[in-house]
Coordinates of C-alpha atoms in Angstrom, one line a residue:
X1 CA 137.8 70.9 23.0
X2 CA 134.5 69.1 23.8
X3 CA 134.7 67.4 20.4
X4 CA 138.1 66.4 20.9
X5 CA 137.3 64.7 24.2
X6 CA 134.0 63.0 22.6
X7 CA 136.5 61.6 20.0
X8 CA 139.0 60.3 22.6
X9 CA 136.3 58.9 24.8
X10 CA 134.0 57.9 22.0
X11 CA 130.9 59.4 23.3
X12 CA 129.8 61.7 20.5
X13 CA 126.2 62.0 20.0
X14 CA 126.0 64.1 16.5
X15 CA 127.7 62.4 13.7
X16 CA 131.4 63.6 13.6
X17 CA 131.2 64.7 9.9
X18 CA 128.0 66.7 10.5
X19 CA 129.9 68.2 13.6
X20 CA 132.9 69.1 11.6
X21 CA 130.7 70.5 8.9
X22 CA 129.1 72.9 11.5
X23 CA 132.2 74.0 12.5
X24 CA 133.4 74.6 9.2
X25 CA 130.2 76.7 8.3
X26 CA 130.9 78.8 11.6
X27 CA 134.3 79.9 10.3
X28 CA 132.1 81.7 7.4
X29 CA 130.8 83.9 9.6
X30 CA 134.4 85.0 10.7
X31 CA 135.2 85.8 7.2
X32 CA 131.8 87.8 6.6
X33 CA 132.5 89.6 10.0
X34 CA 136.2 90.5 8.7
X35 CA 134.8 91.7 5.3
X36 CA 132.2 94.0 6.9
X37 CA 135.2 95.2 9.0
X38 CA 137.0 95.9 6.1
X39 CA 134.1 97.7 4.1
X40 CA 134.2 101.3 4.0
X41 CA 131.6 103.4 5.4
X42 CA 129.5 104.3 2.4
X43 CA 127.9 100.7 2.0
X44 CA 124.5 99.2 2.7
X45 CA 124.5 95.7 3.8
X46 CA 121.6 93.5 2.9
X47 CA 120.5 90.4 4.5
X48 CA 119.3 88.1 2.0
X49 CA 117.2 84.9 2.3
X50 CA 118.3 82.1 0.2
X51 CA 115.1 80.4 0.5
X52 CA 111.7 81.5 2.4
X53 CA 110.5 77.9 3.4
X54 CA 109.5 76.0 6.4
X55 CA 113.2 75.8 7.4
X56 CA 113.9 79.6 7.5
X57 CA 113.9 80.7 11.3
X58 CA 112.3 83.6 12.7
X59 CA 115.8 85.3 13.4
X60 CA 116.8 85.4 9.7
X61 CA 113.1 86.8 8.7
X62 CA 113.7 89.2 11.4
X63 CA 116.9 90.3 9.7
X64 CA 116.0 90.3 6.3
X65 CA 112.9 92.9 7.4
X66 CA 115.2 95.1 9.0
X67 CA 117.6 95.6 6.1
X68 CA 119.5 97.0 5.0
X69 CA 122.3 98.0 7.7
X70 CA 125.3 99.9 7.8
X71 CA 128.5 98.4 8.9
X72 CA 128.0 99.5 12.3
X73 CA 124.3 98.7 12.7
X74 CA 124.8 95.0 11.1
X75 CA 123.8 93.1 14.4
X76 CA 125.3 89.5 13.2
X77 CA 126.6 87.7 10.2
X78 CA 125.0 84.4 8.7
X79 CA 126.2 81.3 10.5
X80 CA 127.6 83.2 13.5
X81 CA 125.4 81.4 15.8
X82 CA 123.4 84.3 16.7
X83 CA 120.3 83.3 14.9
X84 CA 117.9 80.2 15.8
X85 CA 119.3 78.3 12.8
X86 CA 122.7 78.8 14.4
X87 CA 125.7 77.6 11.9
X88 CA 122.9 76.1 9.7
X89 CA 121.9 79.4 8.1
X90 CA 121.5 79.4 4.3
X91 CA 121.6 83.1 3.8
X92 CA 124.2 85.6 2.7
X93 CA 125.1 89.4 3.1
X94 CA 124.9 91.4 -0.2
X95 CA 126.9 94.8 -0.1
X96 CA 126.1 97.8 -2.1
X97 CA 127.9 101.1 -2.3
X98 CA 125.5 104.1 -1.3
X99 CA 126.0 107.8 -1.4
X100 CA 127.3 109.3 1.6
X101 CA 123.9 110.7 2.9
X102 CA 122.2 107.3 2.3
X103 CA 125.0 105.7 4.5
X104 CA 124.8 108.3 7.3
X105 CA 121.0 107.5 7.6
X106 CA 121.8 103.9 7.8
X107 CA 124.2 104.4 10.6
X108 CA 121.8 106.5 12.5
X109 CA 118.8 103.9 11.7
X110 CA 116.7 102.9 14.3
X111 CA 116.6 100.2 15.8
X112 CA 120.1 100.5 17.0
X113 CA 122.7 97.6 16.7
X114 CA 122.3 96.6 20.4
X115 CA 118.2 96.5 20.2
X116 CA 118.7 94.5 17.1
X117 CA 121.1 92.2 19.1
X118 CA 118.4 92.0 22.1
X119 CA 115.7 91.0 19.9
X120 CA 117.7 88.3 18.3
X121 CA 118.6 86.9 21.7
X122 CA 114.6 87.1 22.8
X123 CA 113.7 85.3 19.5
X124 CA 116.5 82.6 20.4
X125 CA 115.0 82.1 23.5
X126 CA 111.2 82.5 23.1
X127 CA 110.8 81.8 19.2
X128 CA 109.1 85.3 18.8
X129 CA 109.1 88.5 19.9

């Protein structure tokens, strides 16, 4: 609604094509979230950095470092807004089938999903843990 109000009132600051692209990119995170929900429990989910350069945010480095995740421990998806890079995330999820014991180990992993979410929020707020 804010974007539509800005268009009507001609008060936008960010170029409109860039802002529309940002919203479209965010929709990809909904697809990834739904895809993860539909996966069987016997998968490992790896956070893959497409590039490791000066534009790679601390949140994405953190998520890659703690990979792999189970579907129950994955704290977020790329472009969801939970990382410092927000919807500009260049990363992707890689899903692999694993044996039942390995899947169980991933589900009981420490840190937990909640811990990861708290750490990501702290990274967004402070830029470091």
